[in-house]
Amino acid sequence: MIVHKFVALVVCCALAGCGLPRGAGFQSEVLAASKANTAAEGEAPAYDFAVYEVNRDTLPVLQGWPVTGAGALPWPVAQEQPASMMIAAGDTVQVTIWDAEENSIFGAGGVTPLQPEIVSADGRIFVPYIGSLRVAGMAPNTARERIEEELIRTVPSAQVQLTVEPGQINTANLAAGVAAPGLYPLPNRNVKILDLFSQAGGPRPDLNSPQVRLIRGSRTYGIPFERLLSDPSANIAVRGGDRIFVEDDKRQFIALGATGAQSIFDFPEVEFSALEALAFIGGVNAGSANPEGILILREYAQRAVKDGIAGPPQERVVFTIDLTSADGLFSAGKFMLEGDDLIYGTESALGPALTLFGLTNNLASVVNRN
């Protein structure tokens, strides 16, 4: 009799407001309007975030919104370039003159290799019997024809051979993240970035999810290496002066609440769906989670805010996922997680009751033993 009275007292105390500790909030609590945005009496509450359920109907719209978080960088579209290179300042030009005349001004033998000339800052080289000649901006064959055209005024039978060794302006710098970093000459204007990676041995094998970064002028571009391999339009021609490096994916997401694990996680793959993320963190807490109330909290940049079709209607957006329906599961498998997302598992309304039930059973067992 004393045991039952004691247990009843504990139950009444908990139900009367003493409360029990919880690992997460209820969905209604998390999605409630903050006090700062509470409307006046009789008016609808003002929310500083938008809420979208991830399902078959909303998914096509949500997939069209701008990417946010770390790694949201543009990438140029590949365009075919002329095969020949363009001579630039810093290139080394080697001119060889062939002359069949017996008394050639270039001496006996008929073949005269001139000293290699480095193209000056103003794009010129010196050629004997011609003087200073501008060659920058010309294809090697055009420069050869130009030298020959000037030279035959003095040596009618002269023929010219010209080779170019690319200088720094006609090289690309594979700076880091590859097996063999260094400066790579560009023999023509149509050297593709994957050709360069092949020469450099590809990304380092220790990179979990390699991300390519291209610095061209004052702009920085980025693309996952995996996408570079699969998308022909991404295999761009490299330009002289390009700086390229490969780094690991820096994107992270957070898991909190009634999930299987609570921590900050690195993205293990380039494309990582909400369903895969939930499996990655061990699902939800079987004893306390509300499987109908899985929330993904995401914050967009102000410039991404649109009309709800081309972009989110507000900077802060909460996506809800129902793991108890086939539509929710299918849709979660196609809804891609983005950098800095927060996955939050809300508490089930039965969670506190189950906790209380377990507590009363434990108390009863202890009292009975005594």
XYZ file of C-alpha atoms in Angstrom:
370
model
C 0.000 0.000 0.000
C 2.850 2.341 0.882
C 4.529 1.487 -2.408
C 1.507 2.454 -4.476
C 1.094 5.718 -2.567
C 4.765 6.574 -3.156
C 4.580 5.834 -6.851
C 1.340 7.783 -7.160
C 2.998 10.731 -5.449
C 5.862 10.691 -7.986
C 3.425 10.516 -10.890
C 1.338 13.378 -9.557
C 4.434 15.469 -8.972
C 5.604 15.000 -12.574
C 2.191 15.622 -14.040
C 1.652 18.669 -11.832
C 4.487 20.548 -13.485
C 7.731 19.288 -11.988
C 8.409 17.992 -15.510
C 10.949 15.517 -16.851
C 14.140 16.290 -18.743
C 13.872 16.015 -22.539
C 16.528 15.691 -25.203
C 14.647 17.780 -27.786
C 11.705 20.090 -28.257
C 8.335 19.154 -29.668
C 7.728 20.057 -33.300
C 5.093 22.600 -32.251
C 7.611 24.272 -29.938
C 10.358 24.547 -32.542
C 8.000 25.880 -35.204
C 6.281 28.366 -32.910
C 6.688 32.069 -33.616
C 9.264 33.706 -31.363
C 8.049 36.106 -28.690
C 9.650 38.986 -30.571
C 7.413 38.209 -33.553
C 4.191 37.437 -31.690
C 1.307 39.343 -33.208
C -1.232 41.380 -31.325
C -4.336 39.700 -29.966
C -6.628 38.534 -32.701
C -3.932 38.654 -35.401
C -2.045 35.762 -36.960
C 1.446 35.228 -35.487
C 4.366 36.581 -37.515
C 7.083 34.065 -38.304
C 10.661 34.978 -39.195
C 11.072 31.721 -41.096
C 9.266 29.732 -43.777
C 8.202 26.104 -43.387
C 8.080 23.609 -46.257
C 7.202 19.937 -46.100
C 9.482 17.812 -48.272
C 7.159 15.745 -50.433
C 6.355 14.867 -54.026
C 4.638 18.202 -54.678
C 7.224 20.562 -53.174
C 10.391 18.731 -54.212
C 10.603 20.074 -57.816
C 10.386 23.650 -56.507
C 12.864 23.141 -53.668
C 15.399 21.532 -56.011
C 15.404 24.696 -58.142
C 16.398 27.004 -55.300
C 19.970 28.386 -55.162
C 22.624 26.351 -53.380
C 23.671 27.797 -50.048
C 26.386 27.100 -47.492
C 30.036 26.253 -48.064
C 31.012 25.161 -51.561
C 28.490 27.266 -53.481
C 30.925 28.417 -56.194
C 30.290 28.968 -59.929
C 32.130 27.118 -62.691
C 32.776 28.260 -66.299
C 31.184 26.443 -69.232
C 33.576 24.687 -71.600
C 34.126 26.336 -74.987
C 36.293 25.057 -77.796
C 39.405 27.152 -78.389
C 41.798 27.323 -81.382
C 44.380 24.571 -81.217
C 47.403 26.838 -81.604
C 48.914 28.709 -78.710
C 49.311 32.489 -78.608
C 52.806 33.831 -78.059
C 52.969 35.954 -74.907
C 55.522 37.978 -72.968
C 57.929 35.646 -71.192
C 57.794 32.907 -73.836
C 61.101 31.809 -75.328
C 61.206 31.928 -79.135
C 63.806 29.936 -81.062
C 64.266 31.038 -84.699
C 66.218 28.960 -87.221
C 66.961 30.411 -90.683
C 67.499 28.263 -93.758
C 69.305 29.892 -96.715
C 70.348 28.023 -99.874
C 72.505 30.863 -101.276
C 76.220 30.028 -101.647
C 77.344 33.358 -100.222
C 74.660 33.637 -97.581
C 75.000 36.466 -95.082
C 74.183 33.876 -92.441
C 77.326 31.895 -93.250
C 78.060 28.570 -94.879
C 76.029 25.438 -94.244
C 72.597 26.818 -95.083
C 71.166 26.465 -91.555
C 71.571 29.129 -88.876
C 69.961 28.678 -85.468
C 69.686 32.060 -83.767
C 70.039 32.604 -80.050
C 66.755 31.960 -78.184
C 64.924 35.190 -77.510
C 62.620 35.830 -74.550
C 59.578 37.824 -75.614
C 59.840 41.185 -73.887
C 57.163 42.810 -71.747
C 55.993 44.787 -74.795
C 55.741 41.571 -76.835
C 58.859 41.904 -79.049
C 61.911 39.868 -80.027
C 65.071 40.857 -81.930
C 65.788 39.201 -85.269
C 69.029 39.972 -87.174
C 68.571 42.044 -90.377
C 65.002 42.813 -89.279
C 65.359 44.397 -85.891
C 62.727 44.467 -83.164
C 59.573 42.663 -84.203
C 56.326 42.269 -82.285
C 55.188 38.635 -82.003
C 52.998 38.629 -78.882
C 49.398 37.718 -79.617
C 50.394 35.748 -82.748
C 50.166 32.016 -83.253
C 53.647 30.488 -83.776
C 52.961 29.849 -87.450
C 51.787 33.439 -87.953
C 54.950 34.751 -86.279
C 57.102 32.484 -88.489
C 55.417 33.800 -91.631
C 55.834 37.384 -90.433
C 59.586 36.941 -89.803
C 60.039 35.211 -93.144
C 58.138 37.974 -94.930
C 60.426 40.630 -93.452
C 63.597 38.590 -93.981
C 63.153 37.829 -97.702
C 63.527 41.544 -98.402
C 67.200 41.069 -97.501
C 67.633 37.331 -98.124
C 65.253 36.303 -100.959
C 65.792 32.558 -100.510
C 65.445 32.570 -96.689
C 63.074 30.188 -94.966
C 62.277 30.337 -91.276
C 61.584 27.717 -88.670
C 60.192 28.854 -85.310
C 59.543 27.027 -82.026
C 58.114 28.422 -78.805
C 58.732 27.336 -75.242
C 55.864 28.623 -73.079
C 56.768 31.068 -70.350
C 54.865 31.775 -67.162
C 51.982 33.515 -68.916
C 51.459 30.421 -71.062
C 51.623 28.015 -68.104
C 49.094 26.908 -65.498
C 49.943 26.393 -61.853
C 48.658 23.199 -60.261
C 49.445 24.415 -56.783
C 48.277 21.737 -54.361
C 46.128 18.676 -53.807
C 47.554 16.657 -56.724
C 50.208 13.958 -56.893
C 52.687 16.185 -58.782
C 52.073 19.904 -58.190
C 53.959 22.461 -60.279
C 53.901 24.721 -63.318
C 52.591 23.065 -66.474
C 53.198 24.594 -69.935
C 50.217 25.016 -72.240
C 51.311 24.049 -75.764
C 48.026 25.361 -77.185
C 44.860 27.169 -76.180
C 42.753 24.019 -76.035
C 44.437 22.150 -73.174
C 41.597 20.817 -71.027
C 41.706 20.837 -67.256
C 41.347 17.038 -67.122
C 44.388 16.761 -69.417
C 46.313 18.756 -66.841
C 45.110 16.529 -64.001
C 46.222 13.468 -65.974
C 49.713 14.925 -66.265
C 49.760 15.723 -62.547
C 48.589 12.281 -61.442
C 45.101 13.349 -60.380
C 43.915 14.416 -56.907
C 45.745 13.026 -53.896
C 44.222 9.693 -52.773
C 43.897 10.872 -49.163
C 41.247 13.447 -50.107
C 37.841 12.107 -49.106
C 35.781 14.241 -51.478
C 38.134 16.288 -53.701
C 36.950 19.752 -54.709
C 38.625 21.587 -57.608
C 39.297 25.296 -57.158
C 40.279 27.542 -60.065
C 41.563 31.079 -59.546
C 41.367 33.037 -62.792
C 42.154 36.709 -62.514
C 40.244 38.025 -59.530
C 37.559 35.315 -59.562
C 37.448 31.952 -57.827
C 35.553 29.006 -59.333
C 34.838 25.605 -57.845
C 33.481 22.192 -58.764
C 33.610 18.686 -57.255
C 36.174 16.545 -59.085
C 33.551 13.817 -59.410
C 31.308 16.197 -61.360
C 34.228 17.332 -63.490
C 34.706 13.723 -64.592
C 31.055 13.114 -65.408
C 30.034 16.415 -67.057
C 31.700 17.131 -70.450
C 30.589 20.776 -70.345
C 32.666 21.273 -67.176
C 35.943 20.148 -68.783
C 37.074 23.686 -69.610
C 40.175 24.829 -71.484
C 42.906 26.063 -69.145
C 44.254 29.568 -69.656
C 47.738 30.857 -69.078
C 48.062 32.187 -65.548
C 45.333 29.953 -64.121
C 45.976 28.735 -60.583
C 44.364 25.403 -59.751
C 44.320 23.444 -56.527
C 42.335 20.594 -55.009
C 41.076 20.520 -51.445
C 38.823 18.287 -49.405
C 35.144 19.108 -49.073
C 34.864 21.619 -46.222
C 31.091 21.385 -45.933
C 29.643 20.259 -42.627
C 26.209 19.653 -41.154
C 24.958 19.496 -37.566
C 22.703 16.853 -35.991
C 20.861 17.681 -32.763
C 17.808 16.650 -30.796
C 16.330 13.166 -30.823
C 18.676 11.846 -33.507
C 20.929 8.807 -33.338
C 23.995 10.999 -32.803
C 24.469 14.661 -31.969
C 27.565 16.262 -33.412
C 29.090 18.201 -36.319
C 29.708 15.940 -39.335
C 31.761 16.319 -42.504
C 30.098 15.592 -45.823
C 31.266 12.108 -46.869
C 30.116 12.557 -50.484
C 29.550 15.370 -52.957
C 25.814 14.758 -53.201
C 24.359 13.721 -49.868
C 20.609 13.395 -49.400
C 18.680 14.001 -46.205
C 17.826 10.301 -46.060
C 21.494 9.321 -46.415
C 22.414 11.855 -43.721
C 19.893 10.356 -41.320
C 21.292 6.881 -41.950
C 24.827 8.285 -41.537
C 24.058 9.629 -38.040
C 22.274 6.483 -36.895
C 18.699 7.468 -37.658
C 16.537 8.811 -34.851
C 16.239 7.943 -31.180
C 13.833 5.012 -31.072
C 12.680 5.824 -27.551
C 11.948 9.526 -27.838
C 11.967 10.827 -31.442
C 8.946 11.886 -33.439
C 9.540 10.282 -36.862
C 6.912 12.563 -38.392
C 8.819 15.650 -37.263
C 12.348 15.583 -38.649
C 13.391 19.160 -39.320
C 16.161 20.571 -41.514
C 16.983 24.185 -40.704
C 18.747 26.161 -43.436
C 19.702 29.824 -43.748
C 19.938 31.427 -47.200
C 21.775 34.570 -48.190
C 19.633 37.674 -48.590
C 20.345 37.780 -52.334
C 18.806 34.306 -52.711
C 15.431 35.374 -51.286
C 12.794 35.397 -54.048
C 9.138 34.549 -54.435
C 9.184 30.970 -53.147
C 9.549 29.607 -56.692
C 12.897 30.913 -57.967
C 14.183 31.032 -54.402
C 13.048 30.894 -50.777
C 10.568 33.531 -49.587
C 12.642 34.193 -46.444
C 16.260 33.829 -45.378
C 15.439 31.191 -42.764
C 13.673 28.061 -43.952
C 12.635 24.945 -42.037
C 12.050 21.788 -44.083
C 9.938 19.065 -42.450
C 10.290 15.371 -43.249
C 7.822 12.607 -42.359
C 9.638 9.285 -42.042
C 6.381 7.376 -41.494
C 5.134 7.784 -45.080
C 6.495 6.315 -48.297
C 6.249 9.733 -49.971
C 8.294 11.294 -47.164
C 10.972 8.615 -47.416
C 11.207 8.785 -51.207
C 11.321 12.577 -51.137
C 13.966 12.647 -48.381
C 16.124 10.463 -50.614
C 16.020 13.139 -53.329
C 16.319 16.202 -51.098
C 20.009 17.128 -51.027
C 21.641 18.340 -47.860
C 23.707 21.525 -48.101
C 26.612 22.952 -46.161
C 25.771 24.228 -42.648
C 22.370 22.519 -42.549
C 21.007 21.535 -39.123
C 19.152 18.213 -38.843
C 16.901 18.331 -35.798
C 14.944 15.373 -34.462
C 11.903 16.581 -32.518
C 10.573 14.822 -29.448
C 7.565 12.534 -29.609
C 4.601 13.517 -27.444
C 4.767 10.003 -25.999
C 8.417 10.405 -25.054
C 7.863 12.000 -21.618
C 5.035 9.540 -20.876
C 7.278 6.572 -21.720
C 10.054 8.071 -19.624
C 7.651 8.574 -16.728
C 6.311 5.043 -17.111
C 9.827 3.645 -16.967
C 10.627 5.806 -13.951
C 7.594 4.642 -12.007
C 8.384 1.008 -12.776
C 11.946 1.485 -11.587
C 10.800 3.221 -8.404
C 8.277 0.531 -7.696
C 10.914 -2.125 -8.162
C 13.306 -0.374 -5.809
C 10.673 0.160 -3.101
C 9.480 -3.457 -3.371
C 13.010 -4.730 -2.898
C 13.291 -2.671 0.277
